[in-house]
Tab-separated table of C-alpha atoms in Angstrom:
chain	number	residue	atom	x	y	z
A	1	MET	CA	82.784	-40.082	-32.198
A	2	ILE	CA	85.829	-39.282	-34.358
A	3	LYS	CA	84.465	-35.776	-34.913
A	4	ASP	CA	84.021	-35.251	-31.159
A	5	LYS	CA	87.563	-36.484	-30.498
A	6	LEU	CA	88.980	-34.139	-33.129
A	7	LYS	CA	87.129	-31.154	-31.675
A	8	TYR	CA	88.362	-32.036	-28.199
A	9	SER	CA	91.968	-32.366	-29.389
A	10	LEU	CA	91.790	-28.959	-31.056
A	11	ARG	CA	90.649	-27.334	-27.815
A	12	HIS	CA	92.621	-29.338	-25.215
A	13	ASN	CA	96.264	-29.666	-26.172
A	14	PHE	CA	99.804	-28.459	-25.525
A	15	PHE	CA	98.940	-24.915	-26.630
A	16	LEU	CA	96.089	-24.691	-24.121
A	17	GLU	CA	98.328	-25.873	-21.286
A	18	LYS	CA	100.958	-23.326	-22.323
A	19	GLU	CA	98.410	-20.480	-22.166
A	20	ILE	CA	97.167	-21.636	-18.756
A	21	LYS	CA	100.749	-21.551	-17.445
A	22	LYS	CA	101.063	-17.967	-18.723
A	23	ILE	CA	98.000	-16.966	-16.714
A	24	ASP	CA	99.439	-18.611	-13.596
A	25	ALA	CA	102.704	-16.715	-14.150
A	26	TYR	CA	100.907	-13.341	-14.056
A	27	PHE	CA	100.203	-13.867	-10.360
A	28	LYS	CA	103.925	-14.089	-9.647
A	29	LEU	CA	104.601	-10.592	-10.992
A	30	ASN	CA	105.031	-7.753	-8.503
A	31	THR	CA	102.806	-5.565	-10.669
A	32	LEU	CA	100.770	-6.072	-13.838
A	33	LYS	CA	101.127	-2.481	-15.029
A	34	GLU	CA	103.996	-2.956	-17.489
A	35	THR	CA	102.555	-6.200	-18.874
A	36	GLN	CA	99.179	-4.480	-19.300
A	37	ASN	CA	100.899	-1.561	-21.008
A	38	GLN	CA	102.571	-3.866	-23.536
A	39	ALA	CA	99.283	-5.664	-24.226
A	40	PHE	CA	97.496	-2.329	-24.679
A	41	LEU	CA	100.079	-1.007	-27.150
A	42	LYS	CA	99.805	-4.258	-29.118
A	43	LEU	CA	96.054	-3.655	-29.297
A	44	ILE	CA	96.601	-0.086	-30.503
A	45	LYS	CA	98.920	-1.311	-33.275
A	46	ALA	CA	96.167	-3.682	-34.354
A	47	ALA	CA	93.622	-0.840	-34.253
A	48	GLN	CA	95.871	1.235	-36.526
A	49	LYS	CA	95.363	-1.398	-39.242
A	50	THR	CA	91.560	-1.211	-39.114
A	51	THR	CA	89.470	1.080	-41.276
A	52	PHE	CA	87.454	2.300	-38.274
A	53	TYR	CA	89.803	3.493	-35.542
A	54	PRO	CA	92.126	5.979	-37.348
A	55	LYS	CA	89.118	7.920	-38.655
A	56	PHE	CA	87.106	7.595	-35.426
A	57	TYR	CA	89.944	8.887	-33.279
A	58	LYS	CA	90.761	11.696	-35.703
A	59	GLU	CA	87.144	12.873	-35.535
A	60	ASN	CA	87.570	13.031	-31.764
A	61	GLY	CA	90.834	14.986	-31.924
A	62	ILE	CA	93.174	12.046	-31.329
A	63	ASP	CA	96.052	10.870	-33.490
A	64	ILE	CA	96.048	7.098	-33.146
A	65	TYR	CA	99.731	6.979	-34.123
A	66	LYS	CA	100.684	9.108	-31.103
A	67	ILE	CA	99.105	6.887	-28.472
A	68	SER	CA	102.157	5.839	-26.476
A	69	SER	CA	101.049	4.197	-23.237
A	70	LEU	CA	98.178	2.939	-21.128
A	71	ASP	CA	98.002	6.408	-19.586
A	72	ASP	CA	96.368	7.555	-22.838
A	73	LEU	CA	93.440	5.156	-22.482
A	74	PRO	CA	91.076	7.494	-20.548
A	75	LYS	CA	91.459	10.106	-23.304
A	76	LEU	CA	90.019	7.781	-25.951
A	77	PRO	CA	86.326	8.034	-26.916
A	78	VAL	CA	83.840	5.391	-25.836
A	79	LEU	CA	82.817	2.767	-28.383
A	80	THR	CA	79.197	1.581	-28.448
A	81	LYS	CA	77.581	-1.601	-29.676
A	82	ALA	CA	75.670	0.397	-32.291
A	83	MET	CA	78.949	1.635	-33.808
A	84	VAL	CA	80.315	-1.882	-34.107
A	85	LYS	CA	77.055	-3.284	-35.444
A	86	THR	CA	76.969	-0.762	-38.303
A	87	ASN	CA	80.008	-2.366	-39.949
A	88	PRO	CA	81.778	-5.128	-37.978
A	89	LYS	CA	84.333	-5.715	-40.752
A	90	ALA	CA	85.667	-2.185	-40.223
A	91	PHE	CA	87.083	-3.408	-36.899
A	92	LEU	CA	89.146	-6.205	-38.410
A	93	SER	CA	92.895	-5.577	-38.181
A	94	LYS	CA	93.604	-7.972	-41.024
A	95	LYS	CA	91.925	-9.396	-44.067
A	96	MET	CA	89.736	-12.470	-43.689
A	97	PRO	CA	92.246	-15.347	-43.763
A	98	ILE	CA	91.404	-18.911	-42.854
A	99	GLY	CA	90.960	-19.149	-39.118
A	100	ILE	CA	88.809	-16.088	-38.470
A	101	ILE	CA	85.433	-17.154	-37.167
A	102	LYS	CA	82.190	-15.220	-36.891
A	103	GLY	CA	80.389	-15.126	-33.555
A	104	PHE	CA	77.237	-13.478	-32.277
A	105	THR	CA	76.268	-11.849	-29.014
A	106	SER	CA	73.309	-13.480	-27.262
A	107	GLY	CA	71.069	-10.596	-28.239
A	108	SER	CA	69.666	-10.049	-24.752
A	109	THR	CA	68.338	-6.754	-26.044
A	110	GLY	CA	66.817	-8.489	-29.036
A	111	SER	CA	69.546	-7.123	-31.299
A	112	PRO	CA	72.488	-9.560	-31.693
A	113	LEU	CA	75.889	-8.263	-32.782
A	114	MET	CA	78.263	-10.092	-35.086
A	115	VAL	CA	81.874	-10.278	-33.889
A	116	TYR	CA	85.048	-11.907	-35.210
A	117	ARG	CA	87.586	-14.098	-33.407
A	118	ASP	CA	90.757	-15.693	-34.650
A	119	LEU	CA	92.113	-19.031	-33.459
A	120	LYS	CA	94.510	-17.341	-31.036
A	121	ALA	CA	91.669	-15.436	-29.354
A	122	ILE	CA	89.614	-18.626	-29.096
A	123	LEU	CA	92.590	-20.404	-27.539
A	124	LYS	CA	93.117	-17.626	-24.998
A	125	GLU	CA	89.443	-17.545	-24.020
A	126	ASN	CA	89.433	-21.309	-23.565
A	127	ALA	CA	92.612	-21.052	-21.487
A	128	TYR	CA	91.092	-18.522	-19.079
A	129	VAL	CA	87.955	-20.636	-18.664
A	130	TRP	CA	89.924	-23.805	-17.965
A	131	TRP	CA	92.439	-21.981	-15.765
A	132	TYR	CA	89.473	-21.067	-13.577
A	133	ARG	CA	87.918	-24.535	-13.663
A	134	ASN	CA	91.246	-26.189	-12.885
A	135	ASN	CA	91.755	-23.922	-9.876
A	136	CYS	CA	88.274	-24.893	-8.665
A	137	GLY	CA	89.159	-28.585	-8.844
A	138	LEU	CA	87.905	-29.661	-12.279
A	139	THR	CA	89.969	-31.137	-15.109
A	140	SER	CA	88.807	-31.661	-18.681
A	141	LYS	CA	88.903	-35.433	-18.136
A	142	ASP	CA	86.533	-35.399	-15.166
A	143	ARG	CA	82.930	-36.492	-15.634
A	144	LYS	CA	80.643	-33.587	-16.377
A	145	ILE	CA	77.003	-33.007	-17.255
A	146	SER	CA	75.814	-30.056	-19.265
A	147	PHE	CA	72.504	-28.828	-20.613
A	148	ARG	CA	72.509	-28.319	-24.368
A	149	SER	CA	69.463	-26.881	-26.091
A	150	ASP	CA	70.451	-27.961	-29.609
A	151	LEU	CA	69.339	-31.470	-28.648
A	152	ASN	CA	65.868	-29.957	-29.308
A	153	ARG	CA	62.568	-31.614	-28.334
A	154	THR	CA	63.317	-35.044	-29.768
A	155	SER	CA	66.611	-35.995	-28.108
A	156	LEU	CA	67.050	-36.312	-24.354
A	157	PHE	CA	70.720	-37.301	-23.931
A	158	LYS	CA	74.007	-37.258	-25.784
A	159	PHE	CA	77.283	-38.575	-24.363
A	160	ASN	CA	80.498	-37.067	-25.699
A	161	LYS	CA	83.185	-39.618	-24.846
A	162	ALA	CA	86.077	-37.351	-25.797
A	163	GLU	CA	84.879	-34.628	-23.390
A	164	ASN	CA	83.600	-37.173	-20.852
A	165	THR	CA	80.444	-35.077	-20.798
A	166	LEU	CA	76.823	-36.160	-20.677
A	167	TYR	CA	74.667	-33.572	-22.450
A	168	ILE	CA	71.028	-33.289	-21.388
A	169	SER	CA	68.344	-31.405	-23.274
A	170	PRO	CA	66.995	-28.539	-21.129
A	171	ASN	CA	63.826	-28.726	-23.212
A	172	HIS	CA	62.919	-31.981	-21.407
A	173	LEU	CA	63.148	-30.841	-17.793
A	174	ASN	CA	59.605	-31.816	-16.839
A	175	LYS	CA	57.768	-34.369	-14.698
A	176	GLU	CA	57.367	-36.837	-17.567
A	177	ASN	CA	61.153	-37.190	-17.974
A	178	ALA	CA	62.161	-36.539	-14.364
A	179	LYS	CA	62.869	-40.124	-13.282
A	180	GLN	CA	64.809	-40.975	-16.433
A	181	ILE	CA	66.980	-37.845	-16.141
A	182	ILE	CA	67.610	-38.241	-12.417
A	183	ASP	CA	68.497	-41.943	-12.719
A	184	LYS	CA	70.825	-41.185	-15.639
A	185	VAL	CA	72.658	-38.477	-13.695
A	186	LYS	CA	72.946	-40.689	-10.602
A	187	ASP	CA	74.449	-43.516	-12.652
A	188	PHE	CA	76.854	-41.158	-14.407
A	189	ALA	CA	77.998	-39.619	-11.078
A	190	PRO	CA	79.408	-36.365	-12.490
A	191	LYS	CA	81.963	-34.261	-10.680
A	192	ALA	CA	80.571	-31.071	-12.191
A	193	LEU	CA	77.572	-29.456	-13.822
A	194	ILE	CA	78.175	-26.812	-16.503
A	195	SER	CA	75.079	-24.736	-17.131
A	196	TYR	CA	73.300	-21.416	-17.431
A	197	PRO	CA	72.091	-20.402	-13.943
A	198	SER	CA	68.457	-20.431	-15.053
A	199	THR	CA	68.698	-23.971	-16.453
A	200	ALA	CA	70.497	-25.255	-13.359
A	201	TYR	CA	67.695	-23.657	-11.337
A	202	ASN	CA	65.073	-25.390	-13.493
A	203	PHE	CA	66.874	-28.673	-12.837
A	204	ALA	CA	66.867	-27.971	-9.101
A	205	LEU	CA	63.125	-27.220	-9.218
A	206	LEU	CA	62.567	-30.550	-10.931
A	207	LEU	CA	64.516	-32.334	-8.193
A	208	ALA	CA	62.463	-30.540	-5.545
A	209	LYS	CA	59.209	-31.663	-7.165
A	210	GLU	CA	60.522	-35.242	-7.156
A	211	ASN	CA	61.648	-34.881	-3.523
A	212	THR	CA	65.164	-35.871	-4.591
A	213	LYS	CA	68.648	-34.507	-3.981
A	214	LEU	CA	71.816	-35.169	-5.972
A	215	LYS	CA	75.473	-34.772	-5.075
A	216	ILE	CA	77.392	-32.915	-7.782
A	217	PRO	CA	80.453	-31.332	-6.088
A	218	LEU	CA	81.021	-28.480	-8.554
A	219	THR	CA	78.641	-26.306	-10.580
A	220	PHE	CA	79.971	-23.848	-13.159
A	221	THR	CA	77.532	-21.188	-14.326
A	222	SER	CA	77.929	-18.463	-16.927
A	223	SER	CA	76.165	-16.192	-19.447
A	224	GLU	CA	73.441	-14.993	-17.056
A	225	ASN	CA	73.251	-13.154	-13.782
A	226	ILE	CA	72.778	-15.741	-11.029
A	227	LEU	CA	70.108	-14.684	-8.556
A	228	GLY	CA	70.209	-15.346	-4.835
A	229	PHE	CA	67.168	-17.603	-4.761
A	230	GLN	CA	68.558	-19.576	-7.706
A	231	ARG	CA	71.902	-20.071	-5.968
A	232	GLU	CA	70.233	-21.224	-2.755
A	233	LYS	CA	68.023	-23.783	-4.495
A	234	ILE	CA	70.803	-25.118	-6.743
A	235	GLU	CA	73.262	-25.541	-3.884
A	236	GLU	CA	70.639	-27.233	-1.710
A	237	LEU	CA	69.218	-29.716	-4.253
A	238	LEU	CA	72.481	-30.525	-6.044
A	239	THR	CA	74.630	-30.482	-2.872
A	240	THR	CA	77.107	-28.392	-4.800
A	241	THR	CA	79.375	-25.352	-4.724
A	242	ILE	CA	78.708	-22.782	-7.442
A	243	PHE	CA	81.492	-21.091	-9.399
A	244	ASP	CA	80.225	-18.334	-11.664
A	245	TRP	CA	81.974	-16.886	-14.730
A	246	TYR	CA	80.822	-13.565	-16.131
A	247	GLY	CA	81.811	-12.491	-19.618
A	248	ASN	CA	80.518	-11.316	-22.970
A	249	ALA	CA	80.627	-12.581	-26.545
A	250	GLU	CA	82.732	-9.564	-27.505
A	251	ARG	CA	85.470	-10.876	-25.160
A	252	THR	CA	86.041	-7.460	-23.569
A	253	ILE	CA	85.348	-8.388	-19.958
A	254	ALA	CA	85.581	-11.429	-17.700
A	255	LEU	CA	84.998	-11.902	-13.988
A	256	TYR	CA	85.129	-15.043	-11.890
A	257	SER	CA	83.528	-15.730	-8.530
A	258	GLU	CA	85.270	-16.959	-5.418
A	259	ASN	CA	83.505	-17.114	-2.068
A	260	ASP	CA	81.344	-13.983	-1.900
A	261	ALA	CA	83.166	-11.811	-4.427
A	262	TYR	CA	84.160	-11.580	-8.088
A	263	TYR	CA	87.626	-10.856	-9.474
A	264	GLU	CA	89.188	-9.970	-12.814
A	265	PRO	CA	91.446	-12.626	-14.357
A	266	PRO	CA	94.793	-10.900	-15.057
A	267	LEU	CA	95.535	-9.578	-18.555
A	268	TYR	CA	92.127	-10.551	-19.952
A	269	ALA	CA	90.905	-6.961	-20.176
A	270	ILE	CA	91.194	-3.440	-18.812
A	271	THR	CA	87.958	-2.482	-17.104
A	272	GLU	CA	86.589	0.911	-16.029
A	273	TYR	CA	83.593	0.661	-13.695
A	274	LYS	CA	81.078	3.499	-13.942
A	275	GLN	CA	77.835	4.095	-12.062
A	276	THR	CA	75.519	2.985	-14.879
A	277	GLU	CA	77.863	1.135	-17.237
A	278	VAL	CA	81.208	-0.569	-17.633
A	279	ILE	CA	83.835	0.583	-20.142
A	280	THR	CA	85.896	-2.372	-21.311
A	281	THR	CA	89.026	-2.951	-23.374
A	282	GLY	CA	89.621	-6.559	-24.338
A	283	LEU	CA	93.242	-7.713	-24.521
A	284	ILE	CA	92.885	-11.223	-25.945
A	285	ASN	CA	91.585	-10.503	-29.461
A	286	THR	CA	93.840	-8.246	-31.542
A	287	THR	CA	92.164	-9.342	-34.771
A	288	PHE	CA	88.952	-7.603	-33.718
A	289	PRO	CA	90.085	-4.920	-31.244
A	290	LEU	CA	87.370	-3.323	-29.115
A	291	ILE	CA	88.802	-0.389	-27.173
A	292	ARG	CA	86.796	1.378	-24.440
A	293	TYR	CA	83.750	-0.614	-25.427
A	294	GLN	CA	80.566	0.180	-23.525
A	295	VAL	CA	78.848	-2.661	-21.657
A	296	ASN	CA	75.478	-1.734	-20.189
A	297	ASP	CA	75.392	-4.292	-17.379
A	298	LEU	CA	75.630	-2.835	-13.898
A	299	ILE	CA	78.512	-4.043	-11.716
A	300	GLU	CA	78.970	-3.043	-8.083
A	301	THR	CA	82.607	-2.747	-7.055
A	302	THR	CA	84.295	-2.219	-3.703
A	303	SER	CA	87.237	-0.008	-2.882
A	304	THR	CA	89.258	-3.068	-1.891
A	305	TYR	CA	92.171	-4.219	-4.036
A	306	ASN	CA	93.123	-7.830	-3.455
A	307	ALA	CA	96.882	-8.092	-3.969
A	308	THR	CA	96.797	-11.897	-4.106
A	309	LYS	CA	94.156	-11.901	-6.850
A	310	LYS	CA	95.711	-8.809	-8.459
A	311	SER	CA	92.212	-7.441	-8.863
A	312	VAL	CA	89.725	-5.068	-7.347
A	313	GLU	CA	87.003	-6.950	-5.470
A	314	ILE	CA	83.614	-6.948	-7.189
A	315	LYS	CA	80.615	-6.951	-4.859
A	316	SER	CA	77.920	-8.068	-7.298
A	317	ILE	CA	76.844	-8.183	-10.938
A	318	VAL	CA	73.477	-6.689	-11.810
A	319	GLY	CA	71.720	-7.285	-15.121
A	320	ARG	CA	71.040	-9.960	-17.692
A	321	LEU	CA	67.754	-10.809	-16.021
A	322	GLU	CA	65.533	-12.773	-18.349
A	323	ASP	CA	62.129	-14.325	-17.796
A	324	ALA	CA	61.550	-17.925	-18.771
A	325	ILE	CA	58.855	-19.237	-21.115
A	326	VAL	CA	56.744	-21.810	-19.284
A	327	LEU	CA	55.141	-24.663	-21.221
A	328	LYS	CA	51.958	-26.547	-20.296
A	329	ASP	CA	53.925	-29.514	-18.959
A	330	GLY	CA	55.889	-27.257	-16.609
A	331	THR	CA	59.077	-27.067	-18.694
A	332	ARG	CA	60.803	-23.689	-18.392
A	333	ILE	CA	62.577	-22.507	-21.551
A	334	ASN	CA	65.318	-19.943	-20.922
A	335	ARG	CA	67.555	-17.855	-23.180
A	336	LEU	CA	65.110	-17.913	-26.055
A	337	ASN	CA	66.979	-14.906	-27.417
A	338	ARG	CA	69.623	-17.139	-29.036
A	339	ASP	CA	67.044	-18.386	-31.546
A	340	PHE	CA	66.600	-14.856	-32.888
A	341	THR	CA	70.250	-14.658	-33.965
A	342	GLY	CA	70.891	-14.468	-37.700
A	343	ILE	CA	67.250	-13.983	-38.748
A	344	GLU	CA	67.212	-12.042	-42.018
A	345	GLY	CA	65.426	-8.690	-41.844
A	346	LEU	CA	65.101	-8.682	-38.040
A	347	GLN	CA	66.353	-5.683	-36.076
A	348	LYS	CA	64.768	-6.226	-32.648
A	349	ALA	CA	62.242	-8.501	-31.020
A	350	GLN	CA	60.196	-8.878	-27.884
A	351	VAL	CA	58.500	-12.053	-26.678
A	352	ILE	CA	55.311	-11.758	-24.639
A	353	GLN	CA	53.879	-14.882	-23.033
A	354	VAL	CA	50.164	-14.199	-22.643
A	355	SER	CA	49.239	-17.744	-21.527
A	356	LEU	CA	50.728	-21.223	-21.218
A	357	ASP	CA	49.750	-21.966	-24.793
A	358	LYS	CA	50.321	-18.644	-26.540
A	359	LEU	CA	53.249	-16.342	-27.320
A	360	CYS	CA	52.932	-12.960	-28.991
A	361	ILE	CA	56.218	-11.992	-30.602
A	362	ASN	CA	56.741	-8.393	-31.637
A	363	LEU	CA	59.267	-7.938	-34.420
A	364	VAL	CA	60.986	-4.758	-35.545
A	365	LYS	CA	62.076	-4.908	-39.172
A	366	GLU	CA	65.409	-3.559	-40.376
A	367	GLU	CA	64.883	-0.334	-42.297
A	368	GLU	CA	66.008	-1.639	-45.686
A	369	ALA	CA	64.474	-5.096	-45.319
A	370	LYS	CA	61.276	-5.955	-47.176
A	371	THR	CA	60.332	-8.874	-44.934
A	372	ILE	CA	61.467	-10.806	-41.863
A	373	ALA	CA	62.263	-14.511	-42.206
A	374	THR	CA	59.566	-15.563	-39.717
A	375	ASN	CA	59.407	-19.066	-41.216
A	376	ILE	CA	63.030	-19.690	-40.210
A	377	LEU	CA	62.472	-18.088	-36.806
A	378	GLU	CA	59.400	-20.205	-36.125
A	379	ALA	CA	61.241	-23.394	-37.146
A	380	LYS	CA	64.006	-22.599	-34.641
A	381	LEU	CA	61.497	-21.850	-31.898
A	382	ARG	CA	59.495	-25.017	-32.548
A	383	LYS	CA	62.582	-27.136	-31.873
A	384	ARG	CA	62.568	-25.864	-28.309
A	385	LEU	CA	58.905	-25.092	-27.664
A	386	GLY	CA	57.214	-27.952	-29.478
A	387	ASP	CA	53.954	-27.645	-31.435
A	388	GLU	CA	51.435	-27.047	-28.644
A	389	VAL	CA	52.273	-23.371	-28.218
A	390	GLU	CA	50.582	-20.868	-30.507
A	391	ILE	CA	53.098	-18.361	-31.850
A	392	GLU	CA	51.752	-15.075	-33.161
A	393	PHE	CA	54.130	-12.720	-34.956
A	394	GLN	CA	53.455	-9.014	-35.253
A	395	VAL	CA	55.673	-6.481	-37.024
A	396	ILE	CA	55.733	-3.214	-35.091
A	397	LEU	CA	57.724	0.015	-34.924
A	398	GLU	CA	60.633	0.195	-32.492
A	399	LYS	CA	58.865	2.920	-30.497
A	400	ASP	CA	56.021	0.473	-29.821
A	401	LEU	CA	58.223	-2.015	-27.958
A	402	ILE	CA	57.096	-2.336	-24.340
A	403	THR	CA	59.350	-0.704	-21.757
A	404	SER	CA	59.196	-0.275	-17.993
A	405	ALA	CA	58.367	2.963	-16.196
A	406	SER	CA	62.089	3.717	-16.082
A	407	GLY	CA	62.387	3.066	-19.809
A	408	LYS	CA	64.124	-0.296	-19.516
A	409	TYR	CA	63.496	-2.775	-22.291
A	410	LYS	CA	63.070	-6.495	-21.611
A	411	PHE	CA	63.342	-9.174	-24.251
A	412	VAL	CA	60.874	-11.521	-22.536
A	413	ILE	CA	57.717	-10.342	-20.786
A	414	SER	CA	55.606	-12.892	-18.939
A	415	LYS	CA	51.939	-12.227	-18.212
A	416	ILE	CA	51.151	-15.580	-16.615
């Protein structure tokens, strides 16, 4: 309990409120251009201190020390995930002092990327998230429920008093536990649900099977693309309004939903929308600057600029579609890709569900690795899948990964 209170105090304090007020103040400016320009030049100064950018720009005919304004941004070369993954430390603008924390992308392509964030970047990210939640009617002190997979297959609930949040294991969303979970949520009477869209959908399916509806006024989703049928079912069974936040672990893009559109929160990033990709420049993390960083998700924009939101209107977000693993008892396990993060020797992976009781997992070994730590991987998977599922590992070549007719790779393939 003391540990939970300490963590809460570190994330919700005077500094957070100060950052939220800064975000609110951006909307009072006549234009964001000069403020964006200053933030961009600060990012360039940070990039000058890295070992990667001066050389990278020089190879592309650009003197990093002559970049003078935001107008120079389109001239800069595009940065890919593969470039960053080769040597993440080369992107650090300072040595590794206390306060720099490692993070990982979700690895939706089966290949997670390590990134770095300092305490200031973490504070800013938290401020944007809570700025959005506050504007939607939620405070940090309100009652919330959230699905947390690290409760594994042995723990059903955990209440964090400091956060006023009831955590529920998504690995237990099945008929056997339905009544206990539903009764617990009813008694708790949360104002909001915080969840991945797929897990909130699984919860809604469980309610439908039990012929039950709940009333949770607010639902905040993130980390996955929310599909139309998921939204409809969640809103109907939870009697809720959904607010969706789109972002990435690299902290180079963020979008928030309101009514039927998405918008960019001011001064979070500079975003260039292309037909088949998005080019992003994050403004909140100068310790690990990512400039014109390629994001492969597809985002449909409109030609409408909303002056009140100080953002172009986004029509829809396409991508991040991931199949669920279905267990014998009906439990749907989503975002299995997180368990593949940090596995020694693993370059890429693909999970194929051939039946309710068998998974075939194809693994691509890193070139210099002798083996893949499958024992650690299996232990992580067992926490979420239990022991009734047969897991078969097979080491293959990258060219043997299964792709669609258009060449698109999927991390999870379901054959049931």
